[in-house]
Coordinates of N, CA and C in Angstrom, one line a residue:
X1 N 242.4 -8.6 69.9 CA 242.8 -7.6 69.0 C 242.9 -6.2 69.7
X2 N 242.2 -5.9 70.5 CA 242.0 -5.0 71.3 C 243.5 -3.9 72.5
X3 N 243.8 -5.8 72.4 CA 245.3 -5.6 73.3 C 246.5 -4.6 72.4
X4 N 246.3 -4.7 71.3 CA 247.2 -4.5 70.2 C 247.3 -2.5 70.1
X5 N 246.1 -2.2 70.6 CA 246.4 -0.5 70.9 C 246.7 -0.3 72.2
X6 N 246.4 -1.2 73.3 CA 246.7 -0.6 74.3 C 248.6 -0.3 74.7
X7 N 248.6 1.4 75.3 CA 249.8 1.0 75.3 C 251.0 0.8 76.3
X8 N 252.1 0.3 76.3 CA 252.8 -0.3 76.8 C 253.3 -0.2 78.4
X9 N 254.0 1.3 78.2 CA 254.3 2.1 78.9 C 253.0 2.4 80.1
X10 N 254.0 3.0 81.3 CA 252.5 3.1 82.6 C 252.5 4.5 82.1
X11 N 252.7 5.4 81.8 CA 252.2 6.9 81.5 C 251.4 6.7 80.5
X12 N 251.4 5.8 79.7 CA 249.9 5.8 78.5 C 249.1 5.2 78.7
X13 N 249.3 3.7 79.8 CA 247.7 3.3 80.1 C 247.0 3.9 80.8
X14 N 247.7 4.9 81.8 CA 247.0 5.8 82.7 C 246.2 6.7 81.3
X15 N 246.8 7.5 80.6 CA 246.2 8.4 79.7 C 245.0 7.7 78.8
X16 N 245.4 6.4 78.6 CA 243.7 5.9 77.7 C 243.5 5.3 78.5
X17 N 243.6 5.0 79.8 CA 242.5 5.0 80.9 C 241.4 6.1 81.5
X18 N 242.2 7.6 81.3 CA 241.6 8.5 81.5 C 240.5 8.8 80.1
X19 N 241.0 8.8 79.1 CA 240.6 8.8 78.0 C 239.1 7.9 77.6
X20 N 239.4 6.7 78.6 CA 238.1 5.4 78.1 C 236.9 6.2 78.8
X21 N 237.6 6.1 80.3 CA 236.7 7.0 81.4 C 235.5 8.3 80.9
X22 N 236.6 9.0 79.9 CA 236.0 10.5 79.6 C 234.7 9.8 78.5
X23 N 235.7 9.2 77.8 CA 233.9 8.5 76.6 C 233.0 7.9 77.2
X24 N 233.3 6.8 78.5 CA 232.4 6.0 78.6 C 231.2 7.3 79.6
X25 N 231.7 7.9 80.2 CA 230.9 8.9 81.1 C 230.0 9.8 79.7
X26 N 230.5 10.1 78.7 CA 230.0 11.0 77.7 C 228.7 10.2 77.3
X27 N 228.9 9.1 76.6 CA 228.2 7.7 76.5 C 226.8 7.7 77.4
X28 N 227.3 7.9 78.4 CA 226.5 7.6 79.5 C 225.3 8.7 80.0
X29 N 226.2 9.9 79.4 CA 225.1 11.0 79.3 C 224.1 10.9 78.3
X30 N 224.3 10.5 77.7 CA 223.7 11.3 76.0 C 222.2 10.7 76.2
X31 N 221.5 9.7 76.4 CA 220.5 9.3 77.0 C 219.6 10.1 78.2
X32 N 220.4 10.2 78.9 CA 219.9 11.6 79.9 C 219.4 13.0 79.2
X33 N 220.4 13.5 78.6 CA 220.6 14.9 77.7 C 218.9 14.5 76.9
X34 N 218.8 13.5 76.3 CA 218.3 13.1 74.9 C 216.6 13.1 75.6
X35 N 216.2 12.6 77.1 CA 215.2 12.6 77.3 C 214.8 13.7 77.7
X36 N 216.0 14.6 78.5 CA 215.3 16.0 78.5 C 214.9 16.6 78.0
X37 N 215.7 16.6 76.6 CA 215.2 17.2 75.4 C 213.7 17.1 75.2
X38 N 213.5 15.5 75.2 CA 212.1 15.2 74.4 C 211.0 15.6 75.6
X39 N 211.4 15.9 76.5 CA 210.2 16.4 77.5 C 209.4 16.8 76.7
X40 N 208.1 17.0 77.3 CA 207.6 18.7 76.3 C 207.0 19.4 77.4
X41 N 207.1 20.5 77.2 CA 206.5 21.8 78.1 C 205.5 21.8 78.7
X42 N 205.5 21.7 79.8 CA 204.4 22.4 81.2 C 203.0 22.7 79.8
X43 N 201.8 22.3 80.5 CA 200.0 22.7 79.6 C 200.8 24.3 79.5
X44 N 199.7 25.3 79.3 CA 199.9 26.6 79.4 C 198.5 26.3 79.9
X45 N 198.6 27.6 81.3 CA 197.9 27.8 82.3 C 197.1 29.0 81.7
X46 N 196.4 29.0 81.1 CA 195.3 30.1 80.7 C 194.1 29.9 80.8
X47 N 193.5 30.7 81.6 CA 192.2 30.8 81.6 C 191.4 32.0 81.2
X48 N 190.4 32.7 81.5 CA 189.5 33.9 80.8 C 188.5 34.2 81.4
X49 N 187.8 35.2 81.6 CA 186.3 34.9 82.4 C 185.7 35.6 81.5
X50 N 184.7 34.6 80.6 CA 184.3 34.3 79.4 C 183.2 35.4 79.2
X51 N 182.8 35.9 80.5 CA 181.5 36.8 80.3 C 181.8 38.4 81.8
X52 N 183.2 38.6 81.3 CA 183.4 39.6 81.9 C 182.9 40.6 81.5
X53 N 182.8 41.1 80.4 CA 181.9 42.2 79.6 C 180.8 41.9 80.0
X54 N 179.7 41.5 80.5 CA 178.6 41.1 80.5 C 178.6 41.8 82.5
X55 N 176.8 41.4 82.8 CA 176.2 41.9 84.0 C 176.3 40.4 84.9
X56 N 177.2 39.5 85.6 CA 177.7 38.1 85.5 C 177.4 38.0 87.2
X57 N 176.6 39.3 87.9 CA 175.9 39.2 88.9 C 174.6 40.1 89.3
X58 N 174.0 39.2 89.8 CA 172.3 39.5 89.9 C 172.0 40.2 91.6
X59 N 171.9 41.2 91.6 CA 171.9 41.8 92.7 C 170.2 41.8 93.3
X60 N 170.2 40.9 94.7 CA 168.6 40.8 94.8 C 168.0 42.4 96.3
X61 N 166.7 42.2 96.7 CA 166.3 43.3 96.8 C 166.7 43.5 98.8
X62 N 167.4 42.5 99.0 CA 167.8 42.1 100.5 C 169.1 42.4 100.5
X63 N 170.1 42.8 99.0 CA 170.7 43.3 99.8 C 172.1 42.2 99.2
X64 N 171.4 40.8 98.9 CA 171.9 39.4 98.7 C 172.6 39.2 96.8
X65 N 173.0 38.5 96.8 CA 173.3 38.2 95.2 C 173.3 36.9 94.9
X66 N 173.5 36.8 93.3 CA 173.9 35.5 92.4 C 174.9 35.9 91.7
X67 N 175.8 34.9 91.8 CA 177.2 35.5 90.7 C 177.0 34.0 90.1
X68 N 177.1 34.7 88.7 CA 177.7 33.1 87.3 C 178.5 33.8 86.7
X69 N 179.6 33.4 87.2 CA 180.9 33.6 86.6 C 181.1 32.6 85.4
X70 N 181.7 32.5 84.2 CA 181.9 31.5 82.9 C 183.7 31.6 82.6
X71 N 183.9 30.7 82.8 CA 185.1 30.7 82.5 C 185.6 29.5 81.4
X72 N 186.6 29.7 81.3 CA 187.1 29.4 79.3 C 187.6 27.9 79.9
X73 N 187.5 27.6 81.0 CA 188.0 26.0 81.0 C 187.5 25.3 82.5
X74 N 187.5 24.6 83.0 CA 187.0 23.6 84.4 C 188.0 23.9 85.5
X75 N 187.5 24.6 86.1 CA 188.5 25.0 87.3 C 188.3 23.6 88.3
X76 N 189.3 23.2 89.0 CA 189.3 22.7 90.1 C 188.6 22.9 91.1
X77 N 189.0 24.4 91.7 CA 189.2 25.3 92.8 C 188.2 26.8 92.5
X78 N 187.3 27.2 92.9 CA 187.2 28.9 92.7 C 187.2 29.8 94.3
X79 N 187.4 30.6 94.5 CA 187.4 31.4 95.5 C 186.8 32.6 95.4
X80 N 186.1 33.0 96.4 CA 185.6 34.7 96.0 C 185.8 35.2 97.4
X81 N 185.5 36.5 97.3 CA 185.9 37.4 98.7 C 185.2 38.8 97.8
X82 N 184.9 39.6 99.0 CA 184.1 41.0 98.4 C 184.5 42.1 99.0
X83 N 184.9 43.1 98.1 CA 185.9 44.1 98.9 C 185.0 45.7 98.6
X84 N 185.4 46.2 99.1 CA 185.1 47.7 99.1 C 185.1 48.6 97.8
X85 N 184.3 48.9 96.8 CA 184.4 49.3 95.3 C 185.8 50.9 95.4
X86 N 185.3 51.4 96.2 CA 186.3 52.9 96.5 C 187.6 52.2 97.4
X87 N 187.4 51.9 98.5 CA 188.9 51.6 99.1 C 189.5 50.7 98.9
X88 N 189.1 49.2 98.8 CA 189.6 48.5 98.2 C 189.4 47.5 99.6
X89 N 189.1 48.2 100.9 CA 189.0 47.3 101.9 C 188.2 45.6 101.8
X90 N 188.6 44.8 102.6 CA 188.1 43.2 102.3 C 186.6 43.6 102.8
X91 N 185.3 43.4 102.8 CA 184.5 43.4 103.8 C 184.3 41.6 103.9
X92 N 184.5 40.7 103.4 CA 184.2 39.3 103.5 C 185.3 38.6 103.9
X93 N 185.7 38.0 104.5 CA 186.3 36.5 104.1 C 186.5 36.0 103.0
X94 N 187.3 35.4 102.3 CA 187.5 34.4 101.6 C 186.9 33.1 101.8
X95 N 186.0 32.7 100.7 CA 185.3 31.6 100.9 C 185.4 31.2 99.2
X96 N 185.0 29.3 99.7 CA 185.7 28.5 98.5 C 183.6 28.1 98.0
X97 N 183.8 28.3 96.3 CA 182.4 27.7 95.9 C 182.4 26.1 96.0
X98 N 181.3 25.6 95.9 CA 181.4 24.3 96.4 C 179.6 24.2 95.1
X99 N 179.5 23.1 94.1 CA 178.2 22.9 94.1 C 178.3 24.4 92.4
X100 N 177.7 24.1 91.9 CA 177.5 24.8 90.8 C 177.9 24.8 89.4
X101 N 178.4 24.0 89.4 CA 178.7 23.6 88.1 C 177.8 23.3 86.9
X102 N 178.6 23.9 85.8 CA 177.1 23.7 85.1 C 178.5 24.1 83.5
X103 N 178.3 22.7 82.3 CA 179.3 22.9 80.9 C 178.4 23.5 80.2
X104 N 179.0 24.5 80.1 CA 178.1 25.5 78.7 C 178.7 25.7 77.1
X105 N 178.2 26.2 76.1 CA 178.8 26.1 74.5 C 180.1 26.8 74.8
X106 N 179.9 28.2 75.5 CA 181.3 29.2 75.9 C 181.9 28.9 77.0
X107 N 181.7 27.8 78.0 CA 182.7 27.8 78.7 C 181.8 26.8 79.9
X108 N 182.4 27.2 81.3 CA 182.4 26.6 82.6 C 181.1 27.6 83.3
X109 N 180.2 27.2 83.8 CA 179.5 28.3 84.6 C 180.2 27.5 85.8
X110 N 179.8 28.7 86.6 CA 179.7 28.2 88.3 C 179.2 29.3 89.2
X111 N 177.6 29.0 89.1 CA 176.7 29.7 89.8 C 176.8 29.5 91.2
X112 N 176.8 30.9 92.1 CA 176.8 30.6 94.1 C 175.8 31.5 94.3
X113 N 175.3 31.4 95.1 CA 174.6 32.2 96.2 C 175.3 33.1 97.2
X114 N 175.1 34.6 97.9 CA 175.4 35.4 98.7 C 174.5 35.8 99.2
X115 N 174.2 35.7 100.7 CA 175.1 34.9 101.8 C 174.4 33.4 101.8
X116 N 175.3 32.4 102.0 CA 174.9 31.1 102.2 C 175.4 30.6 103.5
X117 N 176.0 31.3 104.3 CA 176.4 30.6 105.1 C 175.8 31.7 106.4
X118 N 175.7 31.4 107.8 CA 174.9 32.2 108.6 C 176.0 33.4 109.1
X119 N 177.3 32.6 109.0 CA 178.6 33.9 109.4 C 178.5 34.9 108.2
X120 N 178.1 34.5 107.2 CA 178.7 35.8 106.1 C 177.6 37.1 106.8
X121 N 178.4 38.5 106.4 CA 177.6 39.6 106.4 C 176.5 39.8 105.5
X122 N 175.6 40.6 106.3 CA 174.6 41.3 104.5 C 175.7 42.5 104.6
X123 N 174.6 42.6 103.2 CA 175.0 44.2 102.7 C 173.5 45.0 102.5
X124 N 173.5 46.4 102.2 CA 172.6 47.2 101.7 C 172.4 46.8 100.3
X125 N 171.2 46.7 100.0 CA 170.8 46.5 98.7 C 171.6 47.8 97.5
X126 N 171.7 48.8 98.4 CA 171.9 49.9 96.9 C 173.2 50.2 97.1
X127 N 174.0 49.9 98.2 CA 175.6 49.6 98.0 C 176.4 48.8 97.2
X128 N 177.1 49.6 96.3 CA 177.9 49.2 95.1 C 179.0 47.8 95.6
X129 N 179.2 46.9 95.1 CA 180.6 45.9 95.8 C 181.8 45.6 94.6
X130 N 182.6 45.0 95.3 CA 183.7 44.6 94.4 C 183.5 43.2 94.4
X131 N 183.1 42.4 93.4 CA 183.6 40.5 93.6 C 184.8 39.8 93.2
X132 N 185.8 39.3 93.8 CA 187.4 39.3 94.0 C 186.8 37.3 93.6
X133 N 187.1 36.9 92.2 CA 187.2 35.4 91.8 C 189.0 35.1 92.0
X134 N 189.5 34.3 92.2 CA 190.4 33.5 92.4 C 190.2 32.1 92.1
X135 N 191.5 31.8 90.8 CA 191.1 30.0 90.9 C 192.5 29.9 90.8
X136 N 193.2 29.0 91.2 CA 194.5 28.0 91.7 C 195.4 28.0 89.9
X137 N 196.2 28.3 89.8 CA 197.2 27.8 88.3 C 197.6 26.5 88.9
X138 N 197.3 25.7 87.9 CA 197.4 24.7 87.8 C 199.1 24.3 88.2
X139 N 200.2 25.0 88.0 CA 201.5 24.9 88.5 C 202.0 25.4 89.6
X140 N 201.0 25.9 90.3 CA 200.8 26.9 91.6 C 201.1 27.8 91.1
X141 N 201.6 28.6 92.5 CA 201.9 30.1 92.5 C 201.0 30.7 93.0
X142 N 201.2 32.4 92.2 CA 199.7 32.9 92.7 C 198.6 32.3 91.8
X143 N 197.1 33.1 92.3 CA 195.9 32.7 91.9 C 195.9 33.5 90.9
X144 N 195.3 32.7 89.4 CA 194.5 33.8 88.8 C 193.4 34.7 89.7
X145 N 193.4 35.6 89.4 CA 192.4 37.2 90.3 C 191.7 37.8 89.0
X146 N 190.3 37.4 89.2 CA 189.4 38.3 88.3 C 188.3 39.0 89.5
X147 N 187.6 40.7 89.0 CA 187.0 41.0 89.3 C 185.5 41.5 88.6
X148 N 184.5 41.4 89.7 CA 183.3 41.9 88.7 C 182.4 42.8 89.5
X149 N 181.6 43.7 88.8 CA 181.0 44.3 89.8 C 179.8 43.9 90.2
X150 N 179.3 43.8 91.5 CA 178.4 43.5 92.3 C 177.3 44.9 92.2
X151 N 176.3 44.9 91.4 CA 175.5 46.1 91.3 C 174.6 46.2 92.5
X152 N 173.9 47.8 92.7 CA 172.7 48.0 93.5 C 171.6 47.3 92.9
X153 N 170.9 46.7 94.1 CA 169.4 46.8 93.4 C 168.3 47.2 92.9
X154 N 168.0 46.7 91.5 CA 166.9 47.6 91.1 C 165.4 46.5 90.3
X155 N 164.7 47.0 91.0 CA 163.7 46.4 90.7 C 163.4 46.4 89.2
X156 N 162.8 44.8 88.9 CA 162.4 44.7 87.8 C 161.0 44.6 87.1
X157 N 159.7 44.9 88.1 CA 158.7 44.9 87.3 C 158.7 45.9 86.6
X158 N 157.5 45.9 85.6 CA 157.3 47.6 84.6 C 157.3 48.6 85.4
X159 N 156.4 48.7 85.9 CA 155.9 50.1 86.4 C 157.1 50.6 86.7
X160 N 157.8 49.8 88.0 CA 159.0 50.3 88.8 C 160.2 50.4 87.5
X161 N 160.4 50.0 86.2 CA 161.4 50.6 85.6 C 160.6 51.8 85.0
X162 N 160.1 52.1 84.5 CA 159.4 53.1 84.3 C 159.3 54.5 85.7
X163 N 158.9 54.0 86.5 CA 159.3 55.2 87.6 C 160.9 55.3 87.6
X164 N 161.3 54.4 87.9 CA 162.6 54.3 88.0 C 163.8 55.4 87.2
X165 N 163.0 55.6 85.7 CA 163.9 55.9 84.7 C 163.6 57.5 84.8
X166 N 162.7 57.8 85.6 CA 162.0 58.9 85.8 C 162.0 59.1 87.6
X167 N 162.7 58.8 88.0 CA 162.9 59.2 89.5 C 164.2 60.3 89.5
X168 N 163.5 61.1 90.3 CA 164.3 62.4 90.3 C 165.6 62.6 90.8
X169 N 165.8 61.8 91.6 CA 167.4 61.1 92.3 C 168.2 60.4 91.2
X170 N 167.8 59.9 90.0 CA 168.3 59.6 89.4 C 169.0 60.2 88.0
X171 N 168.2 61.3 87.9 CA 168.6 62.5 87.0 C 169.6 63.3 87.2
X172 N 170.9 62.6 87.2 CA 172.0 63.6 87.8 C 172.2 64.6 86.9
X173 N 171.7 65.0 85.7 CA 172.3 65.7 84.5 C 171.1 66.7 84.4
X174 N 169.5 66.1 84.8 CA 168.6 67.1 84.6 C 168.3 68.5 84.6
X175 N 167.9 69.2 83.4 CA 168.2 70.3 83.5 C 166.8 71.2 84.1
X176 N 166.1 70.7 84.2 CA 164.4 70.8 84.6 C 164.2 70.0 85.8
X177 N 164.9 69.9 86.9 CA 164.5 68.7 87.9 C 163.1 68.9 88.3
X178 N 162.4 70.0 88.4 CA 161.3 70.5 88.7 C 159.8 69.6 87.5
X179 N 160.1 69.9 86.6 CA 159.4 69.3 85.6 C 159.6 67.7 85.6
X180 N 160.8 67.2 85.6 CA 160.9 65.7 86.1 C 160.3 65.1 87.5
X181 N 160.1 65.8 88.8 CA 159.1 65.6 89.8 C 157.9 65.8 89.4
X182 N 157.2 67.1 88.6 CA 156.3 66.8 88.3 C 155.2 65.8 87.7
X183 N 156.7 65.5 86.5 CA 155.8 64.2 85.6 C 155.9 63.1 86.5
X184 N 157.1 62.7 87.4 CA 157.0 61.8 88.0 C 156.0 61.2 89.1
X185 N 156.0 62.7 89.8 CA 154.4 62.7 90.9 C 153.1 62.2 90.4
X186 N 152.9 63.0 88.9 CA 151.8 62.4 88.4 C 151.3 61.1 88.1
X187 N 152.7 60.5 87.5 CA 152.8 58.8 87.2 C 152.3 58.1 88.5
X188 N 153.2 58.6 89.2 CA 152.8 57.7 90.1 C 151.5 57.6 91.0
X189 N 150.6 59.1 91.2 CA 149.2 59.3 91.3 C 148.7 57.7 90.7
X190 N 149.1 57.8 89.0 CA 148.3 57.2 88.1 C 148.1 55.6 88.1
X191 N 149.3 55.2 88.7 CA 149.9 53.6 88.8 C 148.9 53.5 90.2
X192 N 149.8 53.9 91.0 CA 148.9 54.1 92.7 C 147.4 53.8 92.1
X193 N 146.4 54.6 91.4 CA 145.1 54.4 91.2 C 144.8 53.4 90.2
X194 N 145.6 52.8 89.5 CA 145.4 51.5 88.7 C 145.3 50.7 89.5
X195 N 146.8 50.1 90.3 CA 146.8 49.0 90.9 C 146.6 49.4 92.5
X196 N 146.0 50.0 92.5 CA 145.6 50.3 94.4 C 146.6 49.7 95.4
X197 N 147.4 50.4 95.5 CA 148.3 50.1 96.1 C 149.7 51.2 96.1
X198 N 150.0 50.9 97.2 CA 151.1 52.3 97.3 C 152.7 51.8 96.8
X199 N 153.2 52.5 96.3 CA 154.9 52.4 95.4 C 155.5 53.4 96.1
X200 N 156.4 52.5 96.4 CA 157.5 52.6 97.3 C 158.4 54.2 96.3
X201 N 158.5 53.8 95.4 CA 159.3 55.0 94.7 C 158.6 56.6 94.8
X202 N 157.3 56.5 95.2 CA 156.5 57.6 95.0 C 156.8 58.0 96.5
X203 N 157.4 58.1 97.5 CA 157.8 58.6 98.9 C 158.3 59.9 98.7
X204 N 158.7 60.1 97.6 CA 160.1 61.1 97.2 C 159.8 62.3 97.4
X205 N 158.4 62.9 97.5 CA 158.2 63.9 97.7 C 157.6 65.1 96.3

């Protein structure tokens, strides 16, 4: 039955030859077209660092730290490096966390230690830092980059926040610095004669 359209002449079998061609190729697409469609989209690559408002490093009295960074999902990869708070200079290497993992209600911890390795530098205890986190997007590219600040150290028994809150170096606004040495001199007389023993904050003069 089929024979009965085709036609006769050689300038129309060429034309519904070209014609079969053009459908069967169309045909042929539409299955291709049809699964690209149904793909569905790449995850979305979002992450958070869940306790950036927060104090998310523990600055110890050597100089050394603990960072627990929390983040909004399970990183593969983290990276840190520590740069200069004013210049912006590197003072570390880039180095990869290894070991810390810990699933929390809000998110991912991943607690590290500074310095753990014998190449890393110290630092001064009362020198401010920058902490440069990096973790890998899951599609590459660049790194997510979060930062946090790396505080000075300050001691946390009583006495010493109590001197502390009252050390005369620390009163940048005082309008009586004279009266603030005094009260402070005295305190520390008084502590010194409690616990016999000399405090480091009372040097000051």
């Amino acid at each position: 039955m089929f024979r009965r359209f085709i036609p006769t002449s050689g300038r129309g079998r060429r034309l519904a030859l070209n014609a079969a061609a053009l459908l069967l190729s169309a045909i042929s697409a539409i299955p291709a077209s049809g699964l690209a469609l149904a793909q569905s989209p790449p995850p979305a690559d979002d992450i958070s660092l869940v306790n950036r408002d927060r104090q998310l490093v523990e600055r110890k009295k050597e100089g050394d730290f603990v960072a627990r960074p929390i983040f909004s999902r399970q990183v593969g990869e983290l990276y840190y490096a520590v740069r200069h708070p004013d210049t912006g200079d590197w003072l570390t290497n880039t180095y990869r966390v290894r070991g810390g993992e810990k699933r929390l209600a809000e998110g991912w911890e991943y607690a590290f230690e500074y310095p753990a390795l014998d190449e890393q530098p110290g630092f001064h205890p009362e020198q401010p830092l920058l902490l440069m986190l990096a973790v890998p997007r899951t599609g590459g590219g660049e790194r997510h980059v979060f930062y946090a600040l790396i505080p000075v150290h300050q001691p946390r028994g009583l006495w010493d926040k109590v001197l502390g809150a009252l050390d005369p170096d620390r009163w940048a606004r005082a309008a009586a610095k004279w009266v603030v040495q005094g009260v402070h001199g005295t305190l520390c007389g008084v502590v010194q004669g409690v616990l016999q023993t000399d405090i480091d904050d009372c040097g000051g003069g």
